[in-house]
Tab-separated table of C-alpha atoms (C1' of nucleotides) in Angstrom:
chain	number	residue	atom	x	y	z
A	6	UNK	CA	21.445	-12.653	-3.102
A	7	UNK	CA	24.425	-13.198	-1.276
A	8	UNK	CA	27.496	-10.681	-0.474
A	9	UNK	CA	30.391	-10.885	1.910
A	10	UNK	CA	29.703	-9.766	5.348
A	11	UNK	CA	32.416	-6.626	5.438
A	12	UNK	CA	34.708	-8.814	8.180
A	13	UNK	CA	33.605	-6.179	10.804
A	14	UNK	CA	35.671	-3.394	9.521
A	15	UNK	CA	33.097	-0.694	9.861
A	16	UNK	CA	32.219	-0.358	13.330
A	17	UNK	CA	30.721	2.774	15.292
A	18	UNK	CA	30.615	3.587	19.119
A	19	UNK	CA	28.903	3.959	21.859
A	20	UNK	CA	28.741	6.221	24.543
A	21	UNK	CA	30.036	3.658	26.836
A	22	UNK	CA	32.670	3.481	24.287
A	23	UNK	CA	31.725	-0.552	23.136
A	24	UNK	CA	32.600	-1.176	19.185
A	25	UNK	CA	29.610	-1.912	17.704
A	26	UNK	CA	29.738	-3.959	14.370
A	27	UNK	CA	27.728	-2.398	11.370
A	28	UNK	CA	27.003	-3.610	7.787
A	29	UNK	CA	26.536	-6.551	6.875
A	30	UNK	CA	26.083	-9.602	9.407
A	31	UNK	CA	28.393	-12.417	9.258
A	32	UNK	CA	27.243	-16.137	9.280
A	33	UNK	CA	28.538	-16.232	13.163
A	34	UNK	CA	26.742	-13.751	13.859
A	35	UNK	CA	23.857	-14.573	12.376
A	36	UNK	CA	24.009	-17.740	13.844
A	37	UNK	CA	24.308	-16.525	17.561
A	38	UNK	CA	21.334	-14.585	17.432
A	39	UNK	CA	19.121	-17.065	15.829
A	40	UNK	CA	20.799	-19.545	18.953
A	41	UNK	CA	19.840	-17.025	20.762
A	42	UNK	CA	15.952	-16.190	19.811
A	43	UNK	CA	15.508	-19.871	19.608
A	44	UNK	CA	16.779	-20.237	23.037
A	45	UNK	CA	15.646	-17.490	24.892
A	46	UNK	CA	13.059	-15.924	22.718
A	47	UNK	CA	12.364	-12.277	21.867
A	48	UNK	CA	12.662	-9.829	24.785
A	49	UNK	CA	14.815	-6.559	25.045
A	50	UNK	CA	16.481	-6.074	21.598
A	51	UNK	CA	19.454	-4.600	23.328
A	52	UNK	CA	19.417	-7.370	26.400
A	53	UNK	CA	19.420	-9.590	22.934
A	54	UNK	CA	22.189	-8.158	21.720
A	55	UNK	CA	24.620	-7.635	24.815
A	56	UNK	CA	23.510	-11.520	25.736
A	57	UNK	CA	24.362	-13.370	22.383
A	58	UNK	CA	27.035	-11.615	22.649
A	59	UNK	CA	27.229	-9.654	19.237
A	60	UNK	CA	28.710	-6.521	19.255
A	61	UNK	CA	25.830	-5.021	17.259
A	62	UNK	CA	22.927	-2.696	18.484
A	63	UNK	CA	19.631	-4.119	19.919
A	64	UNK	CA	17.777	-2.198	16.804
A	65	UNK	CA	20.956	-4.063	14.447
A	66	UNK	CA	19.751	-7.158	15.611
A	67	UNK	CA	15.784	-7.136	15.568
A	68	UNK	CA	15.975	-5.951	12.278
A	69	UNK	CA	18.145	-8.337	11.115
A	70	UNK	CA	15.872	-11.039	13.295
A	71	UNK	CA	12.688	-9.670	11.093
A	72	UNK	CA	13.590	-9.378	7.820
A	73	UNK	CA	15.959	-12.640	7.094
A	74	UNK	CA	16.041	-14.816	9.777
A	75	UNK	CA	12.560	-15.232	11.042
A	76	UNK	CA	11.887	-18.870	11.045
A	77	UNK	CA	8.810	-18.807	9.373
A	78	UNK	CA	9.803	-16.058	6.096
A	79	UNK	CA	9.338	-17.091	2.451
A	80	UNK	CA	11.877	-17.312	1.127
A	81	UNK	CA	11.892	-17.017	-3.101
A	82	UNK	CA	10.124	-14.320	-5.387
A	83	UNK	CA	7.058	-12.236	-4.859
A	84	UNK	CA	4.135	-14.837	-5.875
A	85	UNK	CA	1.200	-13.458	-9.334
A	86	UNK	CA	-0.746	-13.378	-5.707
A	87	UNK	CA	1.076	-12.385	-3.715
A	88	UNK	CA	1.996	-9.373	-6.232
A	89	UNK	CA	-2.110	-8.422	-7.049
A	90	UNK	CA	-2.457	-8.091	-3.274
A	91	UNK	CA	0.429	-5.432	-2.436
A	92	UNK	CA	-1.369	-3.386	-5.350
A	93	UNK	CA	-4.600	-3.533	-3.361
A	94	UNK	CA	-3.720	-3.006	-0.145
A	95	UNK	CA	-1.236	-0.518	-1.354
A	96	UNK	CA	-4.494	1.019	-2.758
A	97	UNK	CA	-6.123	1.015	0.229
A	98	UNK	CA	-3.500	1.717	2.870
A	99	UNK	CA	-0.532	3.552	1.431
A	100	UNK	CA	3.169	3.152	2.173
A	101	UNK	CA	2.156	1.426	5.543
A	102	UNK	CA	4.550	-1.240	4.355
A	103	UNK	CA	4.295	-3.227	8.125
A	104	UNK	CA	-0.239	-3.438	7.466
A	105	UNK	CA	0.402	-4.515	4.091
A	106	UNK	CA	3.382	-7.088	5.434
A	107	UNK	CA	1.214	-8.292	7.763
A	108	UNK	CA	-1.096	-9.741	5.884
A	109	UNK	CA	1.086	-11.469	3.741
A	110	UNK	CA	2.299	-14.510	5.659
A	111	UNK	CA	6.138	-14.863	5.698
A	112	UNK	CA	6.730	-11.285	3.976
A	113	UNK	CA	8.697	-8.726	5.328
A	114	UNK	CA	7.730	-4.657	5.264
A	115	UNK	CA	11.268	-3.958	3.723
A	116	UNK	CA	10.956	-6.879	1.570
A	117	UNK	CA	7.795	-5.704	-0.079
A	118	UNK	CA	8.441	-2.038	-0.313
A	119	UNK	CA	11.905	-3.055	-2.100
A	120	UNK	CA	9.752	-4.891	-3.867
A	121	UNK	CA	7.235	-1.231	-4.766
A	122	UNK	CA	10.046	0.518	-5.303
A	123	UNK	CA	12.128	-1.197	-7.723
A	124	UNK	CA	9.542	-3.923	-9.570
A	125	UNK	CA	6.733	-1.864	-9.062
A	126	UNK	CA	7.150	1.779	-10.111
A	127	UNK	CA	10.260	0.877	-13.022
A	128	UNK	CA	6.610	-0.648	-13.894
A	129	UNK	CA	4.444	2.232	-13.588
A	130	UNK	CA	7.495	4.191	-15.786
A	131	UNK	CA	7.598	2.011	-18.098
A	132	UNK	CA	3.813	2.579	-19.069
A	133	UNK	CA	4.378	5.560	-18.552
A	134	UNK	CA	7.417	6.500	-21.134
A	135	UNK	CA	6.043	4.048	-22.836
A	136	UNK	CA	2.150	4.977	-23.362
A	137	UNK	CA	2.793	8.598	-22.431
A	138	UNK	CA	5.845	10.432	-24.427
A	139	UNK	CA	5.197	13.630	-24.253
A	140	UNK	CA	5.361	13.400	-20.179
A	141	UNK	CA	4.683	17.138	-20.013
A	142	UNK	CA	0.863	15.951	-21.090
A	143	UNK	CA	0.648	13.686	-18.929
A	144	UNK	CA	-1.741	14.851	-16.342
A	145	UNK	CA	-4.309	14.686	-19.813
A	146	UNK	CA	-4.591	11.411	-21.584
A	147	UNK	CA	-5.373	11.102	-25.143
A	148	UNK	CA	-7.210	8.820	-26.926
A	149	UNK	CA	-6.612	9.433	-30.276
A	150	UNK	CA	-3.611	8.250	-28.798
A	151	UNK	CA	-2.375	5.016	-30.849
A	152	UNK	CA	-0.466	2.513	-28.717
A	153	UNK	CA	0.454	-1.287	-27.829
A	154	UNK	CA	0.145	-3.134	-24.948
A	155	UNK	CA	3.656	-3.658	-22.529
A	156	UNK	CA	4.002	-5.509	-20.816
A	157	UNK	CA	0.861	-7.150	-20.119
A	158	UNK	CA	-1.170	-4.361	-20.266
A	159	UNK	CA	-3.954	-2.746	-21.236
A	160	UNK	CA	-3.031	-0.534	-24.540
A	161	UNK	CA	-4.528	2.514	-24.920
A	162	UNK	CA	-7.445	1.305	-27.283
A	163	UNK	CA	-7.952	-1.676	-25.058
A	164	UNK	CA	-7.912	1.607	-22.098
A	165	UNK	CA	-10.266	3.485	-24.521
A	166	UNK	CA	-13.435	0.875	-24.956
A	167	UNK	CA	-13.340	0.108	-21.982
A	168	UNK	CA	-12.207	3.106	-19.387
A	169	UNK	CA	-13.464	6.067	-20.945
A	170	UNK	CA	-14.067	7.714	-17.453
A	171	UNK	CA	-11.316	8.837	-16.166
A	172	UNK	CA	-9.736	9.261	-12.553
A	173	UNK	CA	-6.861	11.917	-12.555
A	174	UNK	CA	-5.238	10.604	-9.131
A	175	UNK	CA	-2.125	11.911	-10.397
A	176	UNK	CA	-0.677	14.173	-7.729
A	177	UNK	CA	-2.207	12.236	-4.760
A	178	UNK	CA	0.062	12.680	-1.885
A	179	UNK	CA	1.856	9.427	-1.240
A	180	UNK	CA	-0.503	8.284	1.682
A	181	UNK	CA	-3.492	8.668	0.107
A	182	UNK	CA	-5.857	5.907	-0.894
A	183	UNK	CA	-7.361	7.244	-3.942
A	184	UNK	CA	-3.428	7.290	-5.151
A	185	UNK	CA	-4.112	4.353	-5.721
A	186	UNK	CA	-7.283	2.622	-6.648
A	187	UNK	CA	-4.544	1.757	-8.471
A	188	UNK	CA	-2.795	0.296	-10.898
A	189	UNK	CA	-1.797	-3.154	-11.437
A	190	UNK	CA	0.725	-3.456	-13.107
A	191	UNK	CA	0.431	-7.501	-13.942
A	192	UNK	CA	-2.654	-6.171	-16.673
A	193	UNK	CA	-5.134	-7.940	-14.917
A	194	UNK	CA	-7.752	-6.270	-12.961
A	195	UNK	CA	-7.295	-7.247	-9.019
A	196	UNK	CA	-10.031	-8.592	-7.769
A	197	UNK	CA	-11.217	-11.594	-6.163
A	198	UNK	CA	-14.473	-14.181	-5.802
A	199	UNK	CA	-16.667	-11.144	-5.644
A	200	UNK	CA	-16.905	-7.531	-7.313
A	201	UNK	CA	-14.075	-5.411	-6.221
A	202	UNK	CA	-13.846	-2.107	-7.859
A	203	UNK	CA	-11.444	-2.762	-10.552
A	204	UNK	CA	-9.523	0.292	-11.720
A	205	UNK	CA	-6.215	0.420	-13.758
A	206	UNK	CA	-3.792	3.045	-13.904
A	207	UNK	CA	-2.972	4.445	-16.880
A	208	UNK	CA	-0.459	7.036	-17.530
A	209	UNK	CA	1.390	8.253	-14.492
A	210	UNK	CA	-1.280	7.059	-12.098
A	211	UNK	CA	-4.424	7.816	-13.826
A	212	UNK	CA	-6.916	5.932	-13.121
A	213	UNK	CA	-9.683	4.187	-15.098
A	214	UNK	CA	-13.135	2.885	-14.418
A	215	UNK	CA	-14.825	0.500	-17.086
A	216	UNK	CA	-18.048	1.849	-18.011
A	217	UNK	CA	-18.694	-1.890	-18.350
A	218	UNK	CA	-19.777	-3.913	-15.277
A	219	UNK	CA	-17.503	-7.118	-16.330
A	220	UNK	CA	-14.472	-5.714	-16.590
A	221	UNK	CA	-11.881	-8.220	-17.402
A	222	UNK	CA	-11.135	-11.290	-16.465
A	223	UNK	CA	-8.222	-13.014	-14.076
A	224	UNK	CA	-5.453	-14.923	-15.006
A	225	UNK	CA	-7.447	-17.903	-13.279
A	226	UNK	CA	-10.113	-16.848	-15.667
A	227	UNK	CA	-13.162	-15.436	-13.338
A	228	UNK	CA	-14.831	-12.819	-14.282
A	229	UNK	CA	-14.363	-9.429	-12.821
A	230	UNK	CA	-17.481	-7.763	-11.537
A	231	UNK	CA	-16.930	-3.787	-12.221
A	232	UNK	CA	-19.701	-1.854	-10.625
A	233	UNK	CA	-21.671	0.559	-13.512
A	234	UNK	CA	-20.514	3.741	-13.560
A	235	UNK	CA	-23.858	5.491	-12.079
A	236	UNK	CA	-22.748	3.878	-8.747
A	237	UNK	CA	-19.313	5.861	-8.807
A	238	UNK	CA	-20.960	8.919	-9.770
A	239	UNK	CA	-21.170	10.841	-13.393
A	240	UNK	CA	-20.269	9.125	-16.673
A	241	UNK	CA	-17.393	11.703	-18.084
A	242	UNK	CA	-16.698	11.424	-21.634
A	243	UNK	CA	-13.366	9.546	-23.038
A	244	UNK	CA	-10.668	11.091	-21.748
A	245	UNK	CA	-12.409	13.926	-19.548
A	246	UNK	CA	-10.054	14.970	-16.483
A	247	UNK	CA	-12.176	16.294	-14.295
A	248	UNK	CA	-11.949	18.697	-11.277
A	249	UNK	CA	-13.978	17.231	-8.481
A	250	UNK	CA	-17.612	15.410	-8.008
A	251	UNK	CA	-16.501	12.432	-9.746
A	252	UNK	CA	-15.040	10.358	-6.828
A	253	UNK	CA	-18.290	11.231	-5.109
A	254	UNK	CA	-19.720	7.667	-3.471
A	255	UNK	CA	-21.408	4.916	-5.720
A	256	UNK	CA	-25.150	6.159	-5.022
A	257	UNK	CA	-25.217	2.889	-3.945
A	258	UNK	CA	-22.895	0.475	-1.740
A	259	UNK	CA	-21.218	-1.115	-5.075
A	260	UNK	CA	-21.474	-4.224	-3.951
A	261	UNK	CA	-20.368	-6.556	-0.768
A	262	UNK	CA	-16.653	-6.075	-1.041
A	263	UNK	CA	-14.754	-5.048	1.731
A	264	UNK	CA	-12.467	-2.480	-0.269
A	265	UNK	CA	-14.837	-1.007	-1.991
A	266	UNK	CA	-14.766	2.418	-1.639
A	267	UNK	CA	-17.945	4.160	-0.089
A	268	UNK	CA	-19.130	7.731	0.538
A	269	UNK	CA	-18.918	7.048	3.646
A	270	UNK	CA	-14.777	6.877	2.139
A	271	UNK	CA	-14.714	10.104	1.461
A	272	UNK	CA	-16.179	12.996	2.545
A	273	UNK	CA	-14.921	15.551	0.515
A	274	UNK	CA	-15.039	15.737	-2.484
A	275	UNK	CA	-12.501	18.514	-3.886
A	276	UNK	CA	-10.323	16.060	-5.816
A	277	UNK	CA	-7.794	18.432	-8.190
A	278	UNK	CA	-6.950	17.172	-11.792
A	279	UNK	CA	-2.746	17.067	-12.767
A	280	UNK	CA	0.379	17.068	-11.396
A	281	UNK	CA	2.385	13.765	-10.645
A	282	UNK	CA	2.072	12.118	-7.902
A	283	UNK	CA	4.353	10.041	-8.165
A	284	UNK	CA	6.389	13.409	-7.343
A	285	UNK	CA	4.862	13.470	-3.672
A	286	UNK	CA	2.841	16.476	-4.648
A	287	UNK	CA	-0.209	17.183	-2.955
A	288	UNK	CA	-3.642	16.275	-4.058
A	289	UNK	CA	-7.054	17.542	-1.891
A	290	UNK	CA	-9.205	14.324	-2.093
A	291	UNK	CA	-10.239	15.723	0.919
A	292	UNK	CA	-11.031	13.445	4.344
A	293	UNK	CA	-10.718	9.956	4.137
A	294	UNK	CA	-11.976	8.372	7.157
A	295	UNK	CA	-8.731	6.017	7.534
A	296	UNK	CA	-10.057	4.435	10.318
A	297	UNK	CA	-13.254	2.812	8.245
A	298	UNK	CA	-10.545	1.622	5.739
A	299	UNK	CA	-8.304	0.160	8.145
A	300	UNK	CA	-11.664	-1.984	9.434
A	301	UNK	CA	-12.263	-2.818	5.487
A	302	UNK	CA	-8.426	-3.760	5.619
A	303	UNK	CA	-8.560	-5.076	9.021
A	304	UNK	CA	-11.560	-7.392	7.693
A	305	UNK	CA	-9.016	-8.679	5.001
A	306	UNK	CA	-7.819	-12.219	5.891
A	307	UNK	CA	-4.551	-13.482	6.335
A	308	UNK	CA	-4.057	-15.181	3.268
A	309	UNK	CA	-1.041	-18.046	2.662
A	310	UNK	CA	-0.487	-18.293	-0.553
A	311	UNK	CA	1.812	-21.377	0.803
A	312	UNK	CA	-0.737	-23.873	0.369
B	27	DA	C1'	37.470	-8.156	-22.144
B	28	DA	C1'	36.589	-4.384	-19.271
B	29	DG	C1'	34.119	-0.804	-17.869
B	30	DA	C1'	29.848	1.252	-17.412
B	31	DC	C1'	25.129	0.773	-16.028
B	32	DT	C1'	20.840	-0.986	-14.001
B	33	DG	C1'	18.595	-3.675	-10.499
B	34	DT	C1'	17.924	-5.591	-5.937
B	35	DC	C1'	17.956	-6.368	-1.561
B	36	DA	C1'	19.975	-5.985	2.922
B	37	DA	C1'	20.948	-2.301	6.275
B	38	DC	C1'	21.308	2.169	8.369
B	39	DC	C1'	19.129	6.792	9.753
B	40	DG	C1'	15.909	9.254	11.378
B	41	DC	C1'	11.503	10.300	13.086
B	42	DG	C1'	7.014	9.141	15.570
B	43	DT	C1'	5.049	6.422	19.540
B	44	DT	C1'	4.485	3.354	23.436
B	45	DG	C1'	5.805	2.947	27.718
B	46	DC	C1'	8.253	3.503	31.942
B	47	DT	C1'	9.941	6.118	36.084
C	20	DG	C1'	3.671	16.118	32.630
C	21	DA	C1'	8.933	15.630	31.858
C	22	DG	C1'	13.084	12.875	30.074
C	23	DC	C1'	14.319	8.999	28.817
C	24	DA	C1'	15.100	4.509	26.004
C	25	DA	C1'	13.128	1.387	23.091
C	26	DC	C1'	10.423	0.073	19.640
C	27	DG	C1'	8.442	0.176	14.775
C	28	DC	C1'	8.076	2.125	10.960
C	29	DG	C1'	9.298	4.742	6.566
C	30	DG	C1'	12.642	6.116	3.201
C	31	DT	C1'	17.120	6.294	1.659
C	32	DT	C1'	21.665	4.117	1.026
C	33	DG	C1'	25.018	1.302	-0.802
C	34	DA	C1'	27.136	-3.258	-2.095
C	35	DC	C1'	26.956	-6.707	-5.131
C	36	DA	C1'	25.466	-9.162	-8.864
C	37	DG	C1'	24.152	-8.908	-13.179
C	38	DT	C1'	23.609	-7.660	-18.310
C	39	DC	C1'	24.933	-3.913	-21.820
C	40	DT	C1'	28.269	-1.484	-24.288
DNA sequence: AAGACTGTCAACCGCGTTGCT
DNA sequence: GAGCAACGCGGTTGACAGTCT
């Protein structure tokens, strides 16, 4: 969406009393910045601003370059593959947009953040409101509630059929990996060539595991492997919430999936149920081994969907 | 047709981190 | 170690365009 620049009407002052523009960038400013960057490369951003003849602070120049002018930026909508990757990386990294963006060539943290905050959250909201009219009871799944598949999500019946194990992630903090062992709003379960743990968030961030090893199919028809429940922990009855010991480690490593949550990732089992994680309430999920997670993520290939 | 509403996204703000003096 | 500046990041804002009523 293109917007008109504000003709420099908005300015701010610095201690040196030089007027700095704020607001949208004009094509002329863009041209100056591009020209300077291509000629001189990236240096001190305040120097860039000064030397390029821009009445902008360095910070603003940096942002404009990184988010919009960089030649390697990919334009256009987020592809389904990218979306899956974003979802999964978010499940591991939380709101670490820059780290997520680093694994999506041509995408910026700002772009991914916006995508998440608009598209993904909207889907979750829709799912929540459609599947759980009684918001006050959102922490408890209702196996008897009839429902239909919405926007590609599984219907409640389908969820109940394949997702008897219910994990309430509803109040995980925004940074918790647990928060989002998450949700794939496309309705497909995230996976790849080898078996990933497959989860789907139902209502208000509720997370489900399927009891069958084969959970579903990818868009490309590829079957997904779901670890047997015994590898995850005790198998509660459908609809049960639980307060601890559920997200215990798989007794054996699920697979070779670099993302799978293993017992090394969860050092405490103090997991509580209830609430809604979107409200930012804290969930005691124990001490996550962030280093291990980061190792996992760093081993993930940088995928170029352009090819 | 017009005003209200909604979604998207560029840009700003504030804060933590890092590196230099 | 303190002070400072620059950088980088995530949260938030606000303008604009599209859609709805």
